[in-house]
Coordinates of C-alpha atoms in Angstrom, one line a residue:
M15 CA -2.0 0.3 17.0
P16 CA 1.3 2.2 19.8
H17 CA 3.5 1.8 20.7
S18 CA 6.0 3.2 22.9
I19 CA 10.4 2.4 22.2
L20 CA 13.0 2.8 24.1
V21 CA 15.9 3.5 22.0
K22 CA 19.9 3.6 24.5
F23 CA 23.3 5.0 22.8
V24 CA 26.4 6.8 23.6
P25 CA 27.9 9.9 23.2
T26 CA 31.1 9.3 21.5
E27 CA 32.3 13.1 23.3
S28 CA 30.8 14.8 26.1
R29 CA 28.7 18.4 25.0
S30 CA 27.3 20.6 27.0
F31 CA 23.5 22.9 26.2
D32 CA 22.5 25.5 26.2
V33 CA 18.8 24.6 24.8
S34 CA 16.2 21.5 25.3
L35 CA 17.2 19.0 22.6
G36 CA 13.5 18.2 22.3
Q37 CA 14.0 20.4 18.5
Q38 CA 16.4 18.2 17.6
I39 CA 16.2 14.7 18.6
H40 CA 12.6 14.6 17.0
A41 CA 14.8 15.8 13.8
L42 CA 16.5 12.7 14.1
F43 CA 13.0 11.1 14.1
L44 CA 11.3 12.1 11.2
N45 CA 15.6 12.6 9.5
T46 CA 15.6 8.5 9.6
I47 CA 11.9 8.2 8.6
R48 CA 13.2 10.3 5.4
K49 CA 15.5 7.7 5.1
V50 CA 13.1 4.3 5.3
D51 CA 9.8 6.8 2.6
P52 CA 10.7 10.1 1.8
D53 CA 6.6 11.3 1.8
L54 CA 6.0 10.0 5.4
S55 CA 8.5 11.8 6.4
Q56 CA 6.8 14.8 4.6
K57 CA 3.8 14.4 5.6
L58 CA 4.7 14.1 8.8
H59 CA 6.6 17.4 8.4
D60 CA 3.6 19.5 7.4
E61 CA 0.7 17.8 10.1
S62 CA -0.3 20.7 11.6
A63 CA -3.0 19.3 13.5
G64 CA -1.6 15.6 15.9
K65 CA 0.6 13.8 14.7
P66 CA 0.9 10.4 14.8
F67 CA 4.0 10.2 17.4
T68 CA 6.2 12.1 20.5
V69 CA 9.2 12.2 21.5
S70 CA 10.8 12.5 25.2
L71 CA 13.4 14.7 26.5
P72 CA 17.0 12.4 26.9
V73 CA 18.0 10.6 30.2
N74 CA 20.0 8.9 31.5
K75 CA 19.9 5.5 33.3
K76 CA 18.3 6.7 35.9
R77 CA 16.4 8.1 33.8
R78 CA 16.0 12.4 34.6
P79 CA 16.2 15.0 32.5
I80 CA 20.4 15.8 31.2
S81 CA 21.8 19.2 29.8
N82 CA 25.4 16.9 28.4
F83 CA 25.8 15.0 27.0
I84 CA 29.1 12.3 28.3
A85 CA 31.6 10.3 25.8
G86 CA 30.8 7.1 26.7
E87 CA 28.0 7.2 29.3
E88 CA 23.9 5.6 28.1
C89 CA 21.5 7.9 27.7
F90 CA 18.2 7.0 26.2
V91 CA 15.6 8.7 24.4
R92 CA 12.0 7.7 24.5
Y93 CA 9.5 7.5 20.8
T94 CA 5.6 6.5 20.4
V95 CA 3.7 6.4 17.3
F96 CA 0.3 5.3 16.9
C97 CA -0.7 4.9 13.5
D98 CA 0.1 1.8 11.0
E99 CA 2.2 3.7 7.9
I100 CA 5.3 4.7 11.0
W101 CA 4.1 1.3 12.4
E102 CA 5.3 -0.7 8.9
I103 CA 7.9 0.5 8.2
F104 CA 9.8 0.5 12.2
P105 CA 12.2 -2.7 11.7
Q106 CA 13.9 -0.5 8.9
I107 CA 13.8 1.8 11.3
I108 CA 15.4 0.4 13.7
S109 CA 17.4 -1.6 11.2
T110 CA 18.6 2.1 10.1
F111 CA 19.5 3.9 14.0
C112 CA 20.9 0.9 14.6
N113 CA 23.3 0.6 11.8
E114 CA 24.3 4.4 10.8
T115 CA 26.0 6.6 13.0
M116 CA 23.1 8.9 14.5
H117 CA 23.8 12.8 15.4
I118 CA 22.1 15.2 18.0
S119 CA 22.4 18.1 18.3
H120 CA 25.7 17.6 16.3
T121 CA 27.2 15.3 18.5
E122 CA 28.2 11.3 16.8
V123 CA 25.8 9.4 18.5
N124 CA 26.4 5.5 18.4
V125 CA 22.7 3.9 18.7
V126 CA 23.2 0.3 20.4
K127 CA 19.7 -1.1 21.5
V128 CA 16.5 -0.1 21.0
S129 CA 13.6 -2.1 22.6
F130 CA 10.3 -1.6 24.1
T131 CA 9.2 0.6 27.5
P132 CA 8.0 -1.5 30.2
N133 CA 4.8 -0.9 31.1
G134 CA 3.8 2.8 32.3
G135 CA 1.5 2.4 35.4
G136 CA -1.4 0.1 34.0
V137 CA -0.5 0.2 30.1
N138 CA 0.7 -2.8 28.2
P139 CA 3.3 -1.1 26.0
G140 CA 1.9 -3.5 23.3
E141 CA -1.5 -2.7 24.1
D142 CA -3.3 -1.8 20.5
F143 CA -6.8 0.0 20.2
R144 CA -9.2 -2.8 20.5
K145 CA -7.9 -3.9 23.8
L146 CA -8.0 0.2 25.2
A147 CA -11.3 0.9 23.3
N148 CA -11.9 -2.5 26.2
S149 CA -10.6 -1.8 29.1
D150 CA -11.5 -2.3 32.5
P151 CA -13.1 0.9 34.1
A152 CA -11.2 2.7 37.0
S153 CA -12.2 5.3 39.5
K154 CA -9.6 7.1 39.8
F155 CA -6.5 8.0 37.3
E156 CA -3.3 9.2 38.8
L157 CA -1.4 11.0 36.0
T158 CA 2.3 11.8 36.2
F159 CA 4.0 14.3 34.0
V160 CA 7.9 13.1 33.4
S161 CA 8.5 16.6 31.2
P162 CA 7.4 20.1 30.7
T163 CA 3.6 20.9 29.9
S164 CA 1.2 22.7 29.6
F165 CA -1.5 23.9 26.8
R166 CA -1.8 26.3 23.4
L167 CA -5.0 28.3 25.1
Q168 CA -6.2 32.1 23.6
G169 CA -2.3 32.3 21.9
H170 CA -0.9 31.6 25.0
S171 CA 0.5 29.0 27.1
F172 CA -1.5 27.6 30.4
I173 CA -0.2 25.7 32.9
L174 CA -3.1 24.5 35.2
P175 CA -4.1 19.9 34.4
L176 CA -7.5 20.8 33.4
P177 CA -9.4 18.4 32.6
S178 CA -10.8 19.2 29.6
L179 CA -8.2 20.7 28.2
M180 CA -6.3 17.3 28.8
Y181 CA -9.4 14.9 27.6
S182 CA -10.3 17.4 24.5
G183 CA -6.4 15.9 23.1
Y184 CA -6.7 12.6 24.2
L185 CA -9.9 12.6 22.2
R186 CA -8.6 14.6 19.4
K187 CA -6.3 11.9 18.1
W188 CA -7.6 8.9 19.9
N189 CA -10.4 9.7 17.5
R190 CA -8.5 10.1 14.9
Y191 CA -5.8 7.3 15.0
S192 CA -7.6 4.9 16.9
G193 CA -10.8 3.9 14.4
Y194 CA -12.7 3.2 17.7
E195 CA -14.8 6.5 17.8
I196 CA -15.6 8.1 21.3
S197 CA -17.9 10.4 20.9
E198 CA -17.7 13.7 22.2
D199 CA -20.3 14.2 24.3
I200 CA -17.4 12.7 27.0
L201 CA -16.1 16.3 27.1
T202 CA -19.5 18.1 28.6
D203 CA -19.0 19.4 32.1
I204 CA -16.0 17.2 32.6
D205 CA -14.3 20.0 35.2
E206 CA -17.2 20.2 36.7
R207 CA -17.4 15.9 36.8
L208 CA -14.2 14.4 37.1
L209 CA -13.3 16.5 40.0
I210 CA -9.5 16.8 39.8
S211 CA -8.4 15.3 44.2
R212 CA -4.6 16.1 44.8
V213 CA -2.4 18.0 42.3
N214 CA 2.1 17.0 43.8
L215 CA 3.1 19.5 40.6
S216 CA 6.2 22.3 39.8
S217 CA 7.0 24.4 37.0
Q218 CA 10.4 24.1 34.7
V219 CA 11.6 25.9 32.2
L220 CA 12.6 24.8 28.6
H221 CA 15.1 26.9 26.5
F222 CA 14.1 25.6 23.2
S223 CA 16.9 27.4 19.7
N224 CA 14.5 30.8 19.7
Y225 CA 12.2 31.1 22.3
F226 CA 11.4 29.4 25.3
Q227 CA 8.7 27.3 27.2
I228 CA 7.1 27.2 30.3
G229 CA 5.6 23.9 32.0
F230 CA 5.1 21.5 34.4
T231 CA 5.8 18.1 36.0
G232 CA 4.1 16.2 38.7
Q233 CA 0.5 14.2 39.7
V234 CA -2.5 14.6 39.5
M235 CA -5.1 12.8 41.0
L236 CA -8.4 11.9 39.0
N237 CA -11.6 10.7 40.5
A238 CA -14.0 9.3 38.2
S239 CA -16.9 8.3 40.3
D240 CA -19.5 10.7 39.2
Y241 CA -19.1 9.0 35.4
S242 CA -21.4 5.6 34.4
Y243 CA -19.6 2.1 33.9
R244 CA -19.2 3.6 30.2
E245 CA -18.9 6.9 30.8
R246 CA -15.0 5.8 32.9
Q247 CA -14.2 2.9 30.5
M248 CA -14.4 5.7 27.9
L249 CA -12.8 7.8 30.1
T250 CA -10.4 4.8 31.3
T251 CA -9.3 4.0 27.3
L252 CA -8.2 8.4 26.8
T253 CA -6.5 8.1 30.2
K254 CA -4.6 4.7 28.9
F255 CA -4.5 6.1 25.6
A256 CA -2.1 9.8 26.9
Y257 CA 1.2 7.1 27.8
F258 CA 1.1 7.4 24.3
C259 CA 0.0 10.2 22.8
G260 CA 1.2 12.1 25.9
T261 CA -0.5 15.1 27.2
G262 CA -0.6 18.9 25.7
H263 CA 1.3 20.4 22.9
K264 CA 4.4 20.1 21.6
T265 CA 4.5 16.5 22.6
T266 CA 6.9 16.2 19.5
M267 CA 9.6 18.4 20.5
G268 CA 10.0 16.2 23.7
M269 CA 7.1 17.8 26.0
G270 CA 4.5 16.2 27.7
Q271 CA 6.2 13.3 28.4
T272 CA 2.8 11.4 30.4
N273 CA 2.8 8.0 32.2
V274 CA -0.7 6.9 33.7
K275 CA -1.9 4.8 37.1
L276 CA -5.4 3.2 37.1
L277 CA -7.2 2.8 40.8
T278 CA -10.5 1.3 40.8

């Protein structure tokens, strides 16, 4: 069952950062899991193809990305998980978050609240795989890329939201973790059939510890009117799942956070 969780924390000191905190938020999550289940933490660390969680970049209470901590000012990080192995120990993870001192990039932070996130545009944050698999089909999908998003293509970063790149990633993770397999036939001619009808995108650079990554943020509208009822249902399922699994690569380091809106 996929879940979306919001962690509210307060830094105890002010500090500016020259790099994206995605790697640090990622490390915090795995380190917290290691305190509960070391073997699972190592397994998630070693997993190379489609990890079953995502992390966001930190934002302020207005949900705007931040590049510095201000002592005493609330910050938020969103995690998603979509495998039972993590979810089964999540109560212990929450307890560890709330009862132990946490550090993000050598800055002490106090976790004050852990909660489910609100609706992501047509997606119930606690909607299980069965309900997702039986979604009412939509005809148009509006995807909002909240954090910089890109794809790995022929060894390079590619920063256009082509349906074939987006949906192959959604499908791969869906089939691996949901238990409700969707045929790869849904990807056939998808760039010619699932039409981009509107875009509003801009590019952004994320600086990691020893490299930088270019991605796009903004919105894209996709029109699925060329598909049958059943095909639209499958595409709707995958689109809704994007809210949990993210889009593109490095979704476990803050990239590819995706909200969706379904239109009939």
